[in-house]
PDB file of C-alpha atoms in Angstrom:
ATOM      1  CA  UNK A   1      -2.382 -23.474  14.502  1.00  0.00           C
ATOM      2  CA  UNK A   2      -4.610 -21.516  17.059  1.00  0.00           C
ATOM      3  CA  UNK A   3      -1.389 -20.779  19.305  1.00  0.00           C
ATOM      4  CA  UNK A   4       0.579 -19.786  16.234  1.00  0.00           C
ATOM      5  CA  UNK A   5      -2.283 -17.350  15.197  1.00  0.00           C
ATOM      6  CA  UNK A   6      -2.465 -15.732  19.072  1.00  0.00           C
ATOM      7  CA  UNK A   7       1.385 -15.415  19.116  1.00  0.00           C
ATOM      8  CA  UNK A   8       1.829 -13.809  15.526  1.00  0.00           C
ATOM      9  CA  UNK A   9      -1.086 -11.568  16.410  1.00  0.00           C
ATOM     10  CA  UNK A  10       0.321 -10.338  19.639  1.00  0.00           C
ATOM     11  CA  UNK A  11       3.687  -9.627  17.902  1.00  0.00           C
ATOM     12  CA  UNK A  12       1.110  -7.613  15.245  1.00  0.00           C
ATOM     13  CA  UNK A  13      -0.037  -5.685  18.447  1.00  0.00           C
ATOM     14  CA  UNK A  14       3.805  -4.608  19.242  1.00  0.00           C
ATOM     15  CA  UNK A  15       4.507  -3.544  15.842  1.00  0.00           C
ATOM     16  CA  UNK A  16       1.372  -1.176  16.063  1.00  0.00           C
ATOM     17  CA  UNK A  17       2.184   0.013  19.168  1.00  0.00           C
ATOM     18  CA  UNK A  18       5.744   0.975  17.923  1.00  0.00           C
ATOM     19  CA  UNK A  19       4.278   2.392  14.590  1.00  0.00           C
ATOM     20  CA  UNK A  20       1.997   4.503  16.603  1.00  0.00           C
ATOM     21  CA  UNK A  21       4.875   5.392  19.097  1.00  0.00           C
ATOM     22  CA  UNK A  22       7.455   6.319  16.041  1.00  0.00           C
ATOM     23  CA  UNK A  23       4.755   8.514  14.315  1.00  0.00           C
ATOM     24  CA  UNK A  24       3.939  10.543  17.209  1.00  0.00           C
ATOM     25  CA  UNK A  25       8.111  11.218  17.925  1.00  0.00           C
ATOM     26  CA  UNK A  26       8.728  11.928  14.212  1.00  0.00           C
ATOM     27  CA  UNK A  27       5.476  14.060  13.679  1.00  0.00           C
ATOM     28  CA  UNK A  28       6.265  16.225  16.938  1.00  0.00           C
ATOM     29  CA  UNK A  29       9.691  16.355  16.413  1.00  0.00           C
ATOM     30  CA  UNK A  30       9.549  18.383  12.876  1.00  0.00           C
ATOM     31  CA  UNK A  31       5.992  20.379  14.083  1.00  0.00           C
ATOM     32  CA  UNK A  32       4.567  21.782  17.297  1.00  0.00           C
ATOM     33  CA  UNK A  33       0.806  22.235  18.236  1.00  0.00           C
ATOM     34  CA  UNK A  34       1.491  25.937  17.463  1.00  0.00           C
ATOM     35  CA  UNK A  35       2.238  24.878  13.705  1.00  0.00           C
ATOM     36  CA  UNK A  36      -0.928  22.496  13.733  1.00  0.00           C
ATOM     37  CA  UNK A  37      -3.114  25.057  14.664  1.00  0.00           C
ATOM     38  CA  UNK A  38      -1.419  28.034  12.704  1.00  0.00           C
ATOM     39  CA  UNK A  39      -1.858  26.107   9.499  1.00  0.00           C
ATOM     40  CA  UNK A  40      -5.788  24.991  10.439  1.00  0.00           C
ATOM     41  CA  UNK A  41      -6.586  28.684  11.359  1.00  0.00           C
ATOM     42  CA  UNK A  42      -3.745  30.612   9.055  1.00  0.00           C
ATOM     43  CA  UNK A  43      -0.545  32.408  10.083  1.00  0.00           C
ATOM     44  CA  UNK A  44      -2.299  35.735  10.663  1.00  0.00           C
ATOM     45  CA  UNK A  45      -4.324  34.251  13.316  1.00  0.00           C
ATOM     46  CA  UNK A  46      -4.243  35.995  16.669  1.00  0.00           C
ATOM     47  CA  UNK A  47      -2.733  34.507  19.704  1.00  0.00           C
ATOM     48  CA  UNK A  48      -5.862  34.036  21.376  1.00  0.00           C
ATOM     49  CA  UNK A  49      -7.446  32.054  18.541  1.00  0.00           C
ATOM     50  CA  UNK A  50      -4.602  29.610  18.379  1.00  0.00           C
ATOM     51  CA  UNK A  51      -4.515  28.903  22.062  1.00  0.00           C
ATOM     52  CA  UNK A  52      -8.607  28.492  22.212  1.00  0.00           C
ATOM     53  CA  UNK A  53      -7.773  26.098  19.020  1.00  0.00           C
ATOM     54  CA  UNK A  54      -5.318  23.915  20.933  1.00  0.00           C
ATOM     55  CA  UNK A  55      -7.832  23.621  23.803  1.00  0.00           C
ATOM     56  CA  UNK A  56     -10.318  22.374  21.800  1.00  0.00           C
ATOM     57  CA  UNK A  57      -8.658  20.211  19.955  1.00  0.00           C
ATOM     58  CA  UNK A  58      -6.568  18.529  22.818  1.00  0.00           C
ATOM     59  CA  UNK A  59      -3.408  20.171  22.026  1.00  0.00           C
ATOM     60  CA  UNK A  60      -2.625  22.435  25.058  1.00  0.00           C
ATOM     61  CA  UNK A  61      -1.817  19.074  27.316  1.00  0.00           C
ATOM     62  CA  UNK A  62       2.138  17.975  27.804  1.00  0.00           C
ATOM     63  CA  UNK A  63       3.393  15.556  25.233  1.00  0.00           C
ATOM     64  CA  UNK A  64       5.020  12.931  27.763  1.00  0.00           C
ATOM     65  CA  UNK A  65       3.650  10.811  30.289  1.00  0.00           C
ATOM     66  CA  UNK A  66       6.425  12.230  32.689  1.00  0.00           C
ATOM     67  CA  UNK A  67       5.437  16.045  32.145  1.00  0.00           C
ATOM     68  CA  UNK A  68       1.724  14.811  33.212  1.00  0.00           C
ATOM     69  CA  UNK A  69       1.044  11.382  33.876  1.00  0.00           C
ATOM     70  CA  UNK A  70      -2.678  11.461  34.125  1.00  0.00           C
ATOM     71  CA  UNK A  71      -3.284  13.613  30.914  1.00  0.00           C
ATOM     72  CA  UNK A  72      -0.761  13.753  28.388  1.00  0.00           C
ATOM     73  CA  UNK A  73      -0.976  13.757  24.512  1.00  0.00           C
ATOM     74  CA  UNK A  74       0.721  10.300  23.932  1.00  0.00           C
ATOM     75  CA  UNK A  75      -1.625   8.165  26.119  1.00  0.00           C
ATOM     76  CA  UNK A  76      -4.357   9.969  24.501  1.00  0.00           C
ATOM     77  CA  UNK A  77      -3.023   9.439  20.954  1.00  0.00           C
ATOM     78  CA  UNK A  78      -3.007   5.488  22.193  1.00  0.00           C
ATOM     79  CA  UNK A  79      -6.518   5.538  23.504  1.00  0.00           C
ATOM     80  CA  UNK A  80      -7.951   7.494  20.467  1.00  0.00           C
ATOM     81  CA  UNK A  81      -6.341   4.747  18.658  1.00  0.00           C
ATOM     82  CA  UNK A  82      -7.158   1.533  20.131  1.00  0.00           C
ATOM     83  CA  UNK A  83     -10.925   2.526  20.809  1.00  0.00           C
ATOM     84  CA  UNK A  84     -11.274   3.262  17.171  1.00  0.00           C
ATOM     85  CA  UNK A  85     -12.157   7.081  18.169  1.00  0.00           C
ATOM     86  CA  UNK A  86     -10.409   8.552  15.291  1.00  0.00           C
ATOM     87  CA  UNK A  87     -12.287  12.141  16.308  1.00  0.00           C
ATOM     88  CA  UNK A  88     -12.252  15.208  13.933  1.00  0.00           C
ATOM     89  CA  UNK A  89      -9.807  16.358  11.075  1.00  0.00           C
ATOM     90  CA  UNK A  90      -7.284  18.870  12.470  1.00  0.00           C
ATOM     91  CA  UNK A  91      -7.531  20.686   8.847  1.00  0.00           C
ATOM     92  CA  UNK A  92     -11.335  21.004   8.570  1.00  0.00           C
ATOM     93  CA  UNK A  93     -13.023  19.469  11.633  1.00  0.00           C
ATOM     94  CA  UNK A  94     -14.613  16.973   9.216  1.00  0.00           C
ATOM     95  CA  UNK A  95     -15.213  13.296  11.178  1.00  0.00           C
ATOM     96  CA  UNK A  96     -12.249  11.258   9.872  1.00  0.00           C
ATOM     97  CA  UNK A  97     -14.628   8.266   9.637  1.00  0.00           C
ATOM     98  CA  UNK A  98     -16.816   9.889   7.298  1.00  0.00           C
ATOM     99  CA  UNK A  99     -13.306  11.006   5.395  1.00  0.00           C
ATOM    100  CA  UNK A 100     -12.184   7.365   5.425  1.00  0.00           C
ATOM    101  CA  UNK A 101     -15.733   6.323   4.024  1.00  0.00           C
ATOM    102  CA  UNK A 102     -15.740   8.853   1.251  1.00  0.00           C
ATOM    103  CA  UNK A 103     -12.303   8.153   0.130  1.00  0.00           C
ATOM    104  CA  UNK A 104     -12.415   4.062   0.277  1.00  0.00           C
ATOM    105  CA  UNK A 105     -14.381   3.855  -3.012  1.00  0.00           C
ATOM    106  CA  UNK A 106     -12.089   5.847  -5.348  1.00  0.00           C
ATOM    107  CA  UNK A 107      -8.967   3.988  -3.805  1.00  0.00           C
ATOM    108  CA  UNK A 108     -10.691   1.068  -4.568  1.00  0.00           C
ATOM    109  CA  UNK A 109     -11.752   1.984  -7.914  1.00  0.00           C
ATOM    110  CA  UNK A 110      -8.306   2.805  -8.638  1.00  0.00           C
ATOM    111  CA  UNK A 111      -6.302   0.197  -6.796  1.00  0.00           C
ATOM    112  CA  UNK A 112      -8.386  -3.584  -7.242  1.00  0.00           C
ATOM    113  CA  UNK A 113      -8.327  -3.444 -11.401  1.00  0.00           C
ATOM    114  CA  UNK A 114      -4.919  -2.151 -11.086  1.00  0.00           C
ATOM    115  CA  UNK A 115      -3.956  -4.861  -8.911  1.00  0.00           C
ATOM    116  CA  UNK A 116      -5.878  -7.574 -10.820  1.00  0.00           C
ATOM    117  CA  UNK A 117      -4.459  -6.472 -14.446  1.00  0.00           C
ATOM    118  CA  UNK A 118      -1.157  -6.122 -13.321  1.00  0.00           C
ATOM    119  CA  UNK A 119      -0.953  -9.734 -11.201  1.00  0.00           C
ATOM    120  CA  UNK A 120      -2.623 -11.338 -14.503  1.00  0.00           C
ATOM    121  CA  UNK A 121      -0.323  -9.641 -17.175  1.00  0.00           C
ATOM    122  CA  UNK A 122       2.666 -10.190 -14.863  1.00  0.00           C
ATOM    123  CA  UNK A 123       2.280 -13.634 -14.170  1.00  0.00           C
ATOM    124  CA  UNK A 124       1.341 -14.631 -17.784  1.00  0.00           C
ATOM    125  CA  UNK A 125       4.412 -12.466 -19.440  1.00  0.00           C
ATOM    126  CA  UNK A 126       6.636 -14.288 -16.655  1.00  0.00           C
ATOM    127  CA  UNK A 127       5.656 -17.733 -17.574  1.00  0.00           C
ATOM    128  CA  UNK A 128       6.120 -16.917 -21.418  1.00  0.00           C
ATOM    129  CA  UNK A 129       9.535 -15.370 -20.667  1.00  0.00           C
ATOM    130  CA  UNK A 130      10.159 -18.606 -18.626  1.00  0.00           C
ATOM    131  CA  UNK A 131       9.099 -20.904 -21.701  1.00  0.00           C
ATOM    132  CA  UNK A 132      11.911 -19.249 -23.687  1.00  0.00           C
ATOM    133  CA  UNK A 133      14.629 -19.144 -21.386  1.00  0.00           C
ATOM    134  CA  UNK A 134      17.947 -18.470 -22.112  1.00  0.00           C
ATOM    135  CA  UNK A 135      17.144 -17.407 -25.805  1.00  0.00           C
ATOM    136  CA  UNK A 136      16.648 -14.112 -27.471  1.00  0.00           C
ATOM    137  CA  UNK A 137      13.255 -13.588 -26.145  1.00  0.00           C
ATOM    138  CA  UNK A 138      13.942 -14.040 -22.624  1.00  0.00           C
ATOM    139  CA  UNK A 139      17.090 -11.481 -22.776  1.00  0.00           C
ATOM    140  CA  UNK A 140      14.911  -9.014 -24.225  1.00  0.00           C
ATOM    141  CA  UNK A 141      12.462  -9.502 -21.733  1.00  0.00           C
ATOM    142  CA  UNK A 142      15.212  -9.040 -18.942  1.00  0.00           C
ATOM    143  CA  UNK A 143      16.273  -5.857 -20.811  1.00  0.00           C
ATOM    144  CA  UNK A 144      12.658  -4.476 -21.267  1.00  0.00           C
ATOM    145  CA  UNK A 145      11.958  -5.042 -17.539  1.00  0.00           C
ATOM    146  CA  UNK A 146      15.303  -3.581 -16.124  1.00  0.00           C
ATOM    147  CA  UNK A 147      14.863  -0.274 -18.469  1.00  0.00           C
ATOM    148  CA  UNK A 148      11.189  -0.170 -17.032  1.00  0.00           C
ATOM    149  CA  UNK A 149      12.545  -0.495 -13.622  1.00  0.00           C
ATOM    150  CA  UNK A 150      14.511   2.470 -14.184  1.00  0.00           C
ATOM    151  CA  UNK A 151      12.209   4.596 -15.435  1.00  0.00           C
ATOM    152  CA  UNK A 152      10.595   6.620 -12.658  1.00  0.00           C
ATOM    153  CA  UNK A 153       7.106   6.630 -11.808  1.00  0.00           C
ATOM    154  CA  UNK A 154       6.899  10.642 -12.406  1.00  0.00           C
ATOM    155  CA  UNK A 155       8.502  10.265 -15.730  1.00  0.00           C
ATOM    156  CA  UNK A 156       5.286   8.026 -16.599  1.00  0.00           C
ATOM    157  CA  UNK A 157       2.695  10.334 -15.191  1.00  0.00           C
ATOM    158  CA  UNK A 158       4.180  13.291 -17.084  1.00  0.00           C
ATOM    159  CA  UNK A 159       4.582  11.643 -20.096  1.00  0.00           C
ATOM    160  CA  UNK A 160       1.110   9.803 -20.370  1.00  0.00           C
ATOM    161  CA  UNK A 161      -0.411  12.740 -19.132  1.00  0.00           C
ATOM    162  CA  UNK A 162       1.479  14.774 -21.829  1.00  0.00           C
ATOM    163  CA  UNK A 163       1.045  12.502 -24.605  1.00  0.00           C
ATOM    164  CA  UNK A 164      -2.140  10.165 -24.240  1.00  0.00           C
ATOM    165  CA  UNK A 165      -4.360  12.989 -22.507  1.00  0.00           C
ATOM    166  CA  UNK A 166      -3.028  16.318 -23.977  1.00  0.00           C
ATOM    167  CA  UNK A 167      -1.774  15.779 -27.558  1.00  0.00           C
ATOM    168  CA  UNK A 168      -3.745  12.681 -28.240  1.00  0.00           C
ATOM    169  CA  UNK A 169      -7.106  13.571 -25.994  1.00  0.00           C
ATOM    170  CA  UNK A 170      -8.137  10.223 -24.997  1.00  0.00           C
ATOM    171  CA  UNK A 171      -8.549  10.508 -21.436  1.00  0.00           C
ATOM    172  CA  UNK A 172      -8.836  13.585 -19.180  1.00  0.00           C
ATOM    173  CA  UNK A 173      -5.423  14.388 -17.665  1.00  0.00           C
ATOM    174  CA  UNK A 174      -6.609  14.407 -14.022  1.00  0.00           C
ATOM    175  CA  UNK A 175      -9.685  14.720 -12.124  1.00  0.00           C
ATOM    176  CA  UNK A 176     -12.412  12.240 -10.990  1.00  0.00           C
ATOM    177  CA  UNK A 177     -16.123  11.559 -11.405  1.00  0.00           C
ATOM    178  CA  UNK A 178     -18.056   8.596  -9.846  1.00  0.00           C
ATOM    179  CA  UNK A 179     -20.583   8.324 -12.656  1.00  0.00           C
ATOM    180  CA  UNK A 180     -20.863   4.542 -14.022  1.00  0.00           C
ATOM    181  CA  UNK A 181     -20.881   6.314 -17.318  1.00  0.00           C
ATOM    182  CA  UNK A 182     -17.247   8.148 -17.469  1.00  0.00           C
ATOM    183  CA  UNK A 183     -15.396   6.659 -14.287  1.00  0.00           C
ATOM    184  CA  UNK A 184     -13.544   4.274 -16.955  1.00  0.00           C
ATOM    185  CA  UNK A 185     -12.528   7.501 -18.596  1.00  0.00           C
ATOM    186  CA  UNK A 186     -10.740   9.086 -15.233  1.00  0.00           C
ATOM    187  CA  UNK A 187      -9.297   5.770 -14.425  1.00  0.00           C
ATOM    188  CA  UNK A 188      -7.969   4.499 -17.502  1.00  0.00           C
ATOM    189  CA  UNK A 189      -4.801   6.747 -17.464  1.00  0.00           C
ATOM    190  CA  UNK A 190      -3.650   6.302 -13.937  1.00  0.00           C
ATOM    191  CA  UNK A 191      -4.164   2.504 -14.249  1.00  0.00           C
ATOM    192  CA  UNK A 192      -2.419   2.505 -17.435  1.00  0.00           C
ATOM    193  CA  UNK A 193       0.570   4.156 -16.110  1.00  0.00           C
ATOM    194  CA  UNK A 194       0.396   2.230 -12.615  1.00  0.00           C
ATOM    195  CA  UNK A 195       0.910  -0.897 -14.891  1.00  0.00           C
ATOM    196  CA  UNK A 196       3.671   0.270 -16.811  1.00  0.00           C
ATOM    197  CA  UNK A 197       5.405   1.166 -13.819  1.00  0.00           C
ATOM    198  CA  UNK A 198       5.020  -1.851 -11.937  1.00  0.00           C
ATOM    199  CA  UNK A 199       5.098  -4.521 -14.700  1.00  0.00           C
ATOM    200  CA  UNK A 200       9.120  -4.646 -14.861  1.00  0.00           C
ATOM    201  CA  UNK A 201       9.572  -5.433 -11.474  1.00  0.00           C
ATOM    202  CA  UNK A 202       6.764  -7.651 -10.868  1.00  0.00           C
ATOM    203  CA  UNK A 203       7.727  -9.925 -14.198  1.00  0.00           C
ATOM    204  CA  UNK A 204      11.349  -9.833 -13.051  1.00  0.00           C
ATOM    205  CA  UNK A 205      10.262 -11.284  -9.674  1.00  0.00           C
ATOM    206  CA  UNK A 206       7.880 -14.074 -11.117  1.00  0.00           C
ATOM    207  CA  UNK A 207      10.479 -14.976 -13.467  1.00  0.00           C
ATOM    208  CA  UNK A 208      12.841 -15.652 -10.873  1.00  0.00           C
ATOM    209  CA  UNK A 209      10.324 -17.901  -8.702  1.00  0.00           C
ATOM    210  CA  UNK A 210       9.227 -19.810 -12.175  1.00  0.00           C
ATOM    211  CA  UNK A 211      12.588 -20.601 -13.109  1.00  0.00           C
ATOM    212  CA  UNK A 212      13.617 -22.058  -9.885  1.00  0.00           C
ATOM    213  CA  UNK A 213      10.793 -24.300 -10.010  1.00  0.00           C
ATOM    214  CA  UNK A 214      11.659 -25.144 -14.099  1.00  0.00           C
ATOM    215  CA  UNK A 215      14.831 -26.953 -13.198  1.00  0.00           C
ATOM    216  CA  UNK A 216      13.153 -29.080 -10.009  1.00  0.00           C
ATOM    217  CA  UNK A 217      12.801 -33.220 -10.533  1.00  0.00           C
ATOM    218  CA  UNK A 218       9.196 -33.155 -11.034  1.00  0.00           C
ATOM    219  CA  UNK A 219       9.219 -31.057 -14.085  1.00  0.00           C
ATOM    220  CA  UNK A 220      12.133 -33.311 -15.288  1.00  0.00           C
ATOM    221  CA  UNK A 221       9.533 -35.855 -14.870  1.00  0.00           C
ATOM    222  CA  UNK A 222       6.970 -34.663 -16.404  1.00  0.00           C
ATOM    223  CA  UNK A 223       8.576 -33.759 -19.497  1.00  0.00           C
ATOM    224  CA  UNK A 224       9.955 -37.105 -19.915  1.00  0.00           C
ATOM    225  CA  UNK A 225       6.299 -38.721 -19.790  1.00  0.00           C
ATOM    226  CA  UNK A 226       5.819 -36.238 -22.610  1.00  0.00           C
ATOM    227  CA  UNK A 227       3.751 -33.466 -21.289  1.00  0.00           C
ATOM    228  CA  UNK A 228       3.742 -30.630 -23.355  1.00  0.00           C
ATOM    229  CA  UNK A 229       5.722 -27.650 -22.570  1.00  0.00           C
ATOM    230  CA  UNK A 230       2.542 -25.291 -22.030  1.00  0.00           C
ATOM    231  CA  UNK A 231       0.688 -27.855 -19.428  1.00  0.00           C
ATOM    232  CA  UNK A 232       4.334 -27.905 -17.649  1.00  0.00           C
ATOM    233  CA  UNK A 233       4.163 -24.277 -16.892  1.00  0.00           C
ATOM    234  CA  UNK A 234       0.681 -23.969 -15.793  1.00  0.00           C
ATOM    235  CA  UNK A 235       0.310 -26.964 -14.087  1.00  0.00           C
ATOM    236  CA  UNK A 236       3.179 -28.038 -12.375  1.00  0.00           C
ATOM    237  CA  UNK A 237       5.260 -24.879 -12.294  1.00  0.00           C
ATOM    238  CA  UNK A 238       2.631 -22.521 -11.471  1.00  0.00           C
ATOM    239  CA  UNK A 239       1.082 -24.782  -9.244  1.00  0.00           C
ATOM    240  CA  UNK A 240       4.387 -25.198  -7.471  1.00  0.00           C
ATOM    241  CA  UNK A 241       5.314 -21.244  -7.411  1.00  0.00           C
ATOM    242  CA  UNK A 242       2.025 -20.360  -5.449  1.00  0.00           C
ATOM    243  CA  UNK A 243       3.509 -19.787  -1.951  1.00  0.00           C
ATOM    244  CA  UNK A 244       5.622 -16.592  -3.311  1.00  0.00           C
ATOM    245  CA  UNK A 245       2.743 -15.808  -5.573  1.00  0.00           C
ATOM    246  CA  UNK A 246       0.562 -15.877  -2.813  1.00  0.00           C
ATOM    247  CA  UNK A 247       2.883 -13.857  -0.381  1.00  0.00           C
ATOM    248  CA  UNK A 248       2.843 -10.681  -3.007  1.00  0.00           C
ATOM    249  CA  UNK A 249      -0.901 -11.209  -3.286  1.00  0.00           C
ATOM    250  CA  UNK A 250      -1.890 -10.955   0.459  1.00  0.00           C
ATOM    251  CA  UNK A 251       0.684  -8.606   1.350  1.00  0.00           C
ATOM    252  CA  UNK A 252      -0.640  -6.243  -1.489  1.00  0.00           C
ATOM    253  CA  UNK A 253      -4.087  -6.086  -0.263  1.00  0.00           C
ATOM    254  CA  UNK A 254      -3.719  -3.661   2.730  1.00  0.00           C
ATOM    255  CA  UNK A 255      -2.382  -1.346   0.410  1.00  0.00           C
ATOM    256  CA  UNK A 256      -5.705  -1.861  -1.805  1.00  0.00           C
ATOM    257  CA  UNK A 257      -7.274   0.028   1.001  1.00  0.00           C
ATOM    258  CA  UNK A 258      -5.122   2.597   1.431  1.00  0.00           C
ATOM    259  CA  UNK A 259      -5.008   3.879  -1.810  1.00  0.00           C
ATOM    260  CA  UNK A 260      -1.795   5.213  -3.980  1.00  0.00           C
ATOM    261  CA  UNK A 261       0.069   8.076  -2.608  1.00  0.00           C
ATOM    262  CA  UNK A 262       1.544   9.087  -5.852  1.00  0.00           C
ATOM    263  CA  UNK A 263      -1.174   8.114  -8.705  1.00  0.00           C
ATOM    264  CA  UNK A 264      -4.238   9.525  -6.437  1.00  0.00           C
ATOM    265  CA  UNK A 265      -2.000  12.889  -5.932  1.00  0.00           C
ATOM    266  CA  UNK A 266      -1.206  13.695  -9.699  1.00  0.00           C
ATOM    267  CA  UNK A 267      -4.484  12.395 -11.397  1.00  0.00           C
ATOM    268  CA  UNK A 268      -6.665  14.116  -8.785  1.00  0.00           C
ATOM    269  CA  UNK A 269      -8.555  10.926  -7.445  1.00  0.00           C
ATOM    270  CA  UNK A 270      -9.998  12.069  -4.225  1.00  0.00           C
ATOM    271  CA  UNK A 271      -8.900   8.705  -2.305  1.00  0.00           C
ATOM    272  CA  UNK A 272      -7.330   7.681   0.802  1.00  0.00           C
ATOM    273  CA  UNK A 273      -3.584   7.916  -0.846  1.00  0.00           C
ATOM    274  CA  UNK A 274      -4.576  11.837  -1.681  1.00  0.00           C
ATOM    275  CA  UNK A 275      -6.111  12.082   1.741  1.00  0.00           C
ATOM    276  CA  UNK A 276      -2.756  11.098   3.271  1.00  0.00           C
ATOM    277  CA  UNK A 277      -0.635  13.324   1.357  1.00  0.00           C
ATOM    278  CA  UNK A 278      -3.144  15.983   2.343  1.00  0.00           C
ATOM    279  CA  UNK A 279      -2.800  15.178   6.029  1.00  0.00           C
ATOM    280  CA  UNK A 280       1.145  15.244   5.669  1.00  0.00           C
ATOM    281  CA  UNK A 281       1.538  18.642   3.676  1.00  0.00           C
ATOM    282  CA  UNK A 282      -1.394  20.408   6.172  1.00  0.00           C
ATOM    283  CA  UNK A 283       0.128  18.841   9.591  1.00  0.00           C
ATOM    284  CA  UNK A 284      -3.132  16.972  10.014  1.00  0.00           C
ATOM    285  CA  UNK A 285      -1.956  15.089  13.082  1.00  0.00           C
ATOM    286  CA  UNK A 286      -5.415  13.682  13.571  1.00  0.00           C
ATOM    287  CA  UNK A 287      -5.916  12.300   9.802  1.00  0.00           C
ATOM    288  CA  UNK A 288      -2.542  10.950   9.400  1.00  0.00           C
ATOM    289  CA  UNK A 289      -2.552   8.695  12.651  1.00  0.00           C
ATOM    290  CA  UNK A 290      -5.324   7.548  11.782  1.00  0.00           C
ATOM    291  CA  UNK A 291      -3.970   6.435   8.115  1.00  0.00           C
ATOM    292  CA  UNK A 292      -1.070   4.842   9.499  1.00  0.00           C
ATOM    293  CA  UNK A 293      -3.024   3.242  12.364  1.00  0.00           C
ATOM    294  CA  UNK A 294      -5.352   1.621   9.609  1.00  0.00           C
ATOM    295  CA  UNK A 295      -2.332   0.943   7.170  1.00  0.00           C
ATOM    296  CA  UNK A 296      -0.490  -1.085   9.593  1.00  0.00           C
ATOM    297  CA  UNK A 297      -3.607  -3.095  11.442  1.00  0.00           C
ATOM    298  CA  UNK A 298      -4.187  -4.216   7.732  1.00  0.00           C
ATOM    299  CA  UNK A 299      -0.507  -5.139   7.228  1.00  0.00           C
ATOM    300  CA  UNK A 300      -0.582  -7.110  10.492  1.00  0.00           C
ATOM    301  CA  UNK A 301      -3.398  -9.085   9.499  1.00  0.00           C
ATOM    302  CA  UNK A 302      -2.332  -9.853   6.040  1.00  0.00           C
ATOM    303  CA  UNK A 303       0.705 -11.245   7.232  1.00  0.00           C
ATOM    304  CA  UNK A 304      -1.117 -13.803   9.539  1.00  0.00           C
ATOM    305  CA  UNK A 305      -3.034 -14.659   6.448  1.00  0.00           C
ATOM    306  CA  UNK A 306      -0.190 -14.845   4.126  1.00  0.00           C
ATOM    307  CA  UNK A 307       1.329 -17.640   6.873  1.00  0.00           C
ATOM    308  CA  UNK A 308      -2.110 -19.449   7.028  1.00  0.00           C
ATOM    309  CA  UNK A 309      -2.462 -19.759   3.011  1.00  0.00           C
ATOM    310  CA  UNK A 310       0.767 -21.508   3.038  1.00  0.00           C
ATOM    311  CA  UNK A 311      -0.736 -24.298   4.680  1.00  0.00           C
ATOM    312  CA  UNK A 312      -3.607 -24.385   2.290  1.00  0.00           C
ATOM    313  CA  UNK A 313      -1.398 -24.375  -0.973  1.00  0.00           C
ATOM    314  CA  UNK A 314       1.250 -26.738   0.442  1.00  0.00           C
ATOM    315  CA  UNK A 315       0.437 -29.541   2.919  1.00  0.00           C
ATOM    316  CA  UNK A 316       4.297 -29.968   4.021  1.00  0.00           C
ATOM    317  CA  UNK A 317       4.167 -26.504   5.625  1.00  0.00           C
ATOM    318  CA  UNK A 318       3.067 -26.633   9.245  1.00  0.00           C
ATOM    319  CA  UNK A 319       2.502 -23.668  11.464  1.00  0.00           C
ATOM    320  CA  UNK A 320       3.673 -24.293  15.171  1.00  0.00           C
TER     321      UNK A 320
END
């Protein structure tokens, strides 16, 4: 198993290197160091101020190693990320680590309950639909799931903000306050929207997984022995469907830390997802590369943990 883990981590290092390279190429394909400086200083900044800003932030050097092997931006880009020297934001010169620490709390406050509630509700509804398979309940559930998947999350957001926040005034339209007395009011609406937009695809996925297990021999044997349908679904079907469920869970964990780009932006939550969107809009390369690096590292680690969890859930799985 140790050799397997080392091999997967080595693949993961190559993946992170590739992600950093493509980010560097794509970013400087659409933006130049002058664009970054003008966005930070303003369009009317004098040329002398722009040149000085580029010198201060290291954007005065050549981009590629073949232009200057000893001192170029590509090698500096890798060196900064691999030594965890994230530096300061190009937009406001604030230390990026300070921004990450500040944004992690609001992001986790949104994504953790959204993920936990979505998982529980989706699995329960999928079990119910699977119990009533090939009946009107099953068909109606599939139709509602497809309908829910067909609606854009933007429509959920606009509709919820208009109906629930503006007309009914149950929750604020947007904003965030970390005070324990009011934080739930600010998170309730984005969590509700996140659940509504994701529950259709989740129920469809888990329903397919459960239906594959329902027709297996051990389920027929349990039913022949007189087990009730509820016990069969929970103790036999759910237990043997844990591998795909675990895959969904572990892969989703990194995105809990990086936040929700859409929900945080539309509901004014100052988390890491909103930080990433602001970095894209503001040509803030230093912040954007840090968020991409953190996300790719967490994804690689989650992939390895997923493989390890397979052997714990199913003893037949051997990691070689």
